[in-house]
Tab-separated table of N, CA and C in Angstrom:
chain	number	residue	atom	x	y	z
A	45	MET	N	-8.314	14.826	26.522
A	45	MET	CA	-7.047	14.766	25.828
A	45	MET	C	-7.315	14.422	24.359
A	46	SER	N	-6.651	15.106	23.438
A	46	SER	CA	-6.886	14.847	22.019
A	46	SER	C	-6.199	13.550	21.592
A	47	THR	N	-6.664	13.010	20.506
A	47	THR	CA	-6.098	11.765	19.989
A	47	THR	C	-4.633	11.940	19.621
A	48	VAL	N	-4.286	13.084	19.030
A	48	VAL	CA	-2.900	13.325	18.633
A	48	VAL	C	-1.992	13.320	19.858
A	49	VAL	N	-2.416	13.982	20.912
A	49	VAL	CA	-1.613	14.031	22.139
A	49	VAL	C	-1.472	12.624	22.724
A	50	GLU	N	-2.525	11.846	22.677
A	50	GLU	CA	-2.470	10.473	23.185
A	50	GLU	C	-1.503	9.618	22.363
A	51	ILE	N	-1.518	9.796	21.054
A	51	ILE	CA	-0.606	9.023	20.192
A	51	ILE	C	0.835	9.410	20.478
A	52	ILE	N	1.105	10.698	20.588
A	52	ILE	CA	2.461	11.161	20.883
A	52	ILE	C	2.943	10.591	22.214
A	53	ALA	N	2.087	10.627	23.217
A	53	ALA	CA	2.454	10.099	24.527
A	53	ALA	C	2.744	8.598	24.450
A	54	ALA	N	1.932	7.879	23.695
A	54	ALA	CA	2.123	6.433	23.569
A	54	ALA	C	3.421	6.120	22.832
A	55	VAL	N	3.713	6.865	21.783
A	55	VAL	CA	4.943	6.630	21.011
A	55	VAL	C	6.167	6.915	21.867
A	56	LYS	N	6.101	7.925	22.700
A	56	LYS	CA	7.234	8.260	23.573
A	56	LYS	C	7.554	7.135	24.545
A	57	ARG	N	6.561	6.323	24.886
A	57	ARG	CA	6.771	5.220	25.826
A	57	ARG	C	7.374	3.981	25.158
A	58	LEU	N	7.438	3.955	23.837
A	58	LEU	CA	7.964	2.798	23.120
A	58	LEU	C	9.488	2.778	23.165
A	59	ASP	N	10.050	1.563	23.146
A	59	ASP	CA	11.508	1.472	23.024
A	59	ASP	C	11.887	1.650	21.556
A	60	ALA	N	13.183	1.677	21.248
A	60	ALA	CA	13.654	1.969	19.894
A	60	ALA	C	13.115	0.971	18.870
A	61	ARG	N	13.120	-0.312	19.213
A	61	ARG	CA	12.618	-1.340	18.287
A	61	ARG	C	11.137	-1.139	17.998
A	62	GLN	N	10.362	-0.888	19.058
A	62	GLN	CA	8.931	-0.683	18.890
A	62	GLN	C	8.645	0.585	18.078
A	63	LYS	N	9.428	1.633	18.298
A	63	LYS	CA	9.240	2.858	17.509
A	63	LYS	C	9.497	2.588	16.037
A	64	GLY	N	10.540	1.807	15.753
A	64	GLY	CA	10.836	1.454	14.371
A	64	GLY	C	9.696	0.677	13.731
A	65	GLU	N	9.165	-0.298	14.457
A	65	GLU	CA	8.039	-1.082	13.948
A	65	GLU	C	6.824	-0.199	13.712
A	66	PHE	N	6.573	0.706	14.655
A	66	PHE	CA	5.436	1.625	14.530
A	66	PHE	C	5.597	2.502	13.287
A	67	LEU	N	6.785	3.062	13.089
A	67	LEU	CA	7.013	3.944	11.940
A	67	LEU	C	6.921	3.179	10.626
A	68	ASN	N	7.410	1.935	10.606
A	68	ASN	CA	7.279	1.113	9.397
A	68	ASN	C	5.812	0.858	9.069
A	69	LYS	N	5.037	0.532	10.088
A	69	LYS	CA	3.614	0.266	9.875
A	69	LYS	C	2.900	1.537	9.421
A	70	LEU	N	3.252	2.663	10.014
A	70	LEU	CA	2.662	3.938	9.632
A	70	LEU	C	2.960	4.246	8.168
A	71	ALA	N	4.175	3.969	7.718
A	71	ALA	CA	4.549	4.190	6.318
A	71	ALA	C	3.727	3.285	5.396
A	72	GLU	N	3.525	2.028	5.798
A	72	GLU	CA	2.715	1.106	4.998
A	72	GLU	C	1.292	1.620	4.856
A	73	VAL	N	0.713	2.049	5.958
A	73	VAL	CA	-0.672	2.534	5.947
A	73	VAL	C	-0.774	3.777	5.069
A	74	SER	N	0.164	4.697	5.216
A	74	SER	CA	0.151	5.905	4.409
A	74	SER	C	0.286	5.572	2.932
A	75	PHE	N	1.181	4.633	2.607
A	75	PHE	CA	1.385	4.219	1.223
A	75	PHE	C	0.117	3.580	0.681
A	76	ASP	N	-0.502	2.698	1.478
A	76	ASP	CA	-1.729	2.035	1.047
A	76	ASP	C	-2.838	3.049	0.815
A	77	ASP	N	-2.973	4.034	1.707
A	77	ASP	CA	-3.994	5.063	1.547
A	77	ASP	C	-3.773	5.862	0.272
A	78	ALA	N	-2.521	6.180	-0.020
A	78	ALA	CA	-2.219	6.940	-1.236
A	78	ALA	C	-2.610	6.136	-2.479
A	79	TRP	N	-2.274	4.836	-2.484
A	79	TRP	CA	-2.651	4.001	-3.626
A	79	TRP	C	-4.164	3.873	-3.729
A	80	ASP	N	-4.840	3.702	-2.596
A	80	ASP	CA	-6.298	3.601	-2.614
A	80	ASP	C	-6.928	4.850	-3.218
A	81	ARG	N	-6.434	6.025	-2.808
A	81	ARG	CA	-6.975	7.277	-3.365
A	81	ARG	C	-6.714	7.347	-4.868
A	82	LEU	N	-5.533	6.936	-5.282
A	82	LEU	CA	-5.192	6.974	-6.696
A	82	LEU	C	-6.078	6.025	-7.504
A	83	LEU	N	-6.223	4.805	-7.019
A	83	LEU	CA	-7.004	3.814	-7.753
A	83	LEU	C	-8.508	4.088	-7.703
A	84	ASP	N	-8.977	4.752	-6.655
A	84	ASP	CA	-10.399	5.073	-6.542
A	84	ASP	C	-10.795	6.305	-7.345
A	85	HIS	N	-9.813	7.019	-7.880
A	85	HIS	CA	-10.099	8.227	-8.649
A	85	HIS	C	-10.898	7.843	-9.890
A	86	PRO	N	-11.927	8.610	-10.244
A	86	PRO	CA	-12.800	8.234	-11.360
A	86	PRO	C	-12.182	8.426	-12.755
A	87	GLN	N	-10.960	8.919	-12.835
A	87	GLN	CA	-10.302	9.154	-14.121
A	87	GLN	C	-10.217	7.850	-14.911
A	88	PRO	N	-10.579	7.867	-16.205
A	88	PRO	CA	-10.459	6.654	-17.017
A	88	PRO	C	-8.998	6.247	-17.180
A	89	ARG	N	-8.758	4.941	-17.186
A	89	ARG	CA	-7.415	4.407	-17.371
A	89	ARG	C	-7.462	3.331	-18.452
A	90	PRO	N	-7.515	3.751	-19.721
A	90	PRO	CA	-7.680	2.762	-20.799
A	90	PRO	C	-6.533	1.759	-20.897
A	91	ARG	N	-5.287	2.185	-20.656
A	91	ARG	CA	-4.164	1.239	-20.737
A	91	ARG	C	-4.243	0.205	-19.621
A	92	LEU	N	-4.605	0.639	-18.410
A	92	LEU	CA	-4.755	-0.308	-17.305
A	92	LEU	C	-5.916	-1.255	-17.581
A	93	ASP	N	-7.035	-0.728	-18.068
A	93	ASP	CA	-8.184	-1.580	-18.384
A	93	ASP	C	-7.818	-2.609	-19.448
A	94	ALA	N	-7.080	-2.185	-20.473
A	94	ALA	CA	-6.663	-3.115	-21.533
A	94	ALA	C	-5.736	-4.190	-20.968
A	95	PHE	N	-4.793	-3.790	-20.110
A	95	PHE	CA	-3.886	-4.753	-19.495
A	95	PHE	C	-4.659	-5.774	-18.657
A	96	LEU	N	-5.626	-5.309	-17.877
A	96	LEU	CA	-6.395	-6.227	-17.038
A	96	LEU	C	-7.221	-7.196	-17.878
A	97	ARG	N	-7.822	-6.688	-18.965
A	97	ARG	CA	-8.583	-7.582	-19.859
A	97	ARG	C	-7.657	-8.628	-20.479
A	98	GLU	N	-6.494	-8.190	-20.958
A	98	GLU	CA	-5.545	-9.100	-21.600
A	98	GLU	C	-5.017	-10.140	-20.610
A	99	SER	N	-4.649	-9.695	-19.412
A	99	SER	CA	-4.086	-10.632	-18.435
A	99	SER	C	-5.145	-11.600	-17.919
A	100	ALA	N	-6.406	-11.214	-17.957
A	100	ALA	CA	-7.469	-12.118	-17.502
A	100	ALA	C	-7.649	-13.292	-18.464
A	101	THR	N	-7.248	-13.111	-19.721
A	101	THR	CA	-7.397	-14.194	-20.696
A	101	THR	C	-6.225	-15.168	-20.672
A	102	GLU	N	-5.134	-14.788	-20.007
A	102	GLU	CA	-3.960	-15.668	-19.941
A	102	GLU	C	-4.193	-16.771	-18.919
A	103	PRO	N	-3.647	-17.960	-19.182
A	103	PRO	CA	-3.821	-19.064	-18.219
A	103	PRO	C	-3.047	-18.783	-16.926
A	104	ASP	N	-3.582	-19.300	-15.845
A	104	ASP	CA	-2.890	-19.177	-14.561
A	104	ASP	C	-1.690	-20.119	-14.560
A	105	GLU	N	-0.546	-19.594	-14.115
A	105	GLU	CA	0.641	-20.425	-14.004
A	105	GLU	C	1.506	-19.852	-12.884
A	106	PRO	N	2.360	-20.686	-12.318
A	106	PRO	CA	3.223	-20.190	-11.243
A	106	PRO	C	4.165	-19.108	-11.762
A	107	LEU	N	4.554	-18.206	-10.888
A	107	LEU	CA	5.461	-17.142	-11.257
A	107	LEU	C	6.846	-17.726	-11.509
A	108	ASP	N	7.378	-17.456	-12.695
A	108	ASP	CA	8.697	-17.950	-13.082
A	108	ASP	C	9.661	-16.762	-13.113
A	109	PRO	N	10.544	-16.635	-12.106
A	109	PRO	CA	11.447	-15.472	-12.046
A	109	PRO	C	12.330	-15.340	-13.274
A	110	SER	N	12.636	-16.432	-13.956
A	110	SER	CA	13.504	-16.334	-15.140
A	110	SER	C	12.804	-15.666	-16.314
A	111	ARG	N	11.490	-15.533	-16.261
A	111	ARG	CA	10.744	-14.888	-17.338
A	111	ARG	C	10.448	-13.422	-17.036
A	112	LEU	N	10.892	-12.919	-15.897
A	112	LEU	CA	10.625	-11.532	-15.560
A	112	LEU	C	11.595	-10.599	-16.215
């Protein structure tokens, strides 16, 4: 039996709540994979590099929502 067929069969056995949780998790994984591919791309990102250098020199402080 192929993995895809096994996954489909397993999902069919889930109740509505479990299916929702499964789909939410699947969306998270897909989103994370997309970001990983984007960030792993060898394209230079001078603005991001500059931001990271600048933010590394700032002191650590708690997040203040009123300053956002």
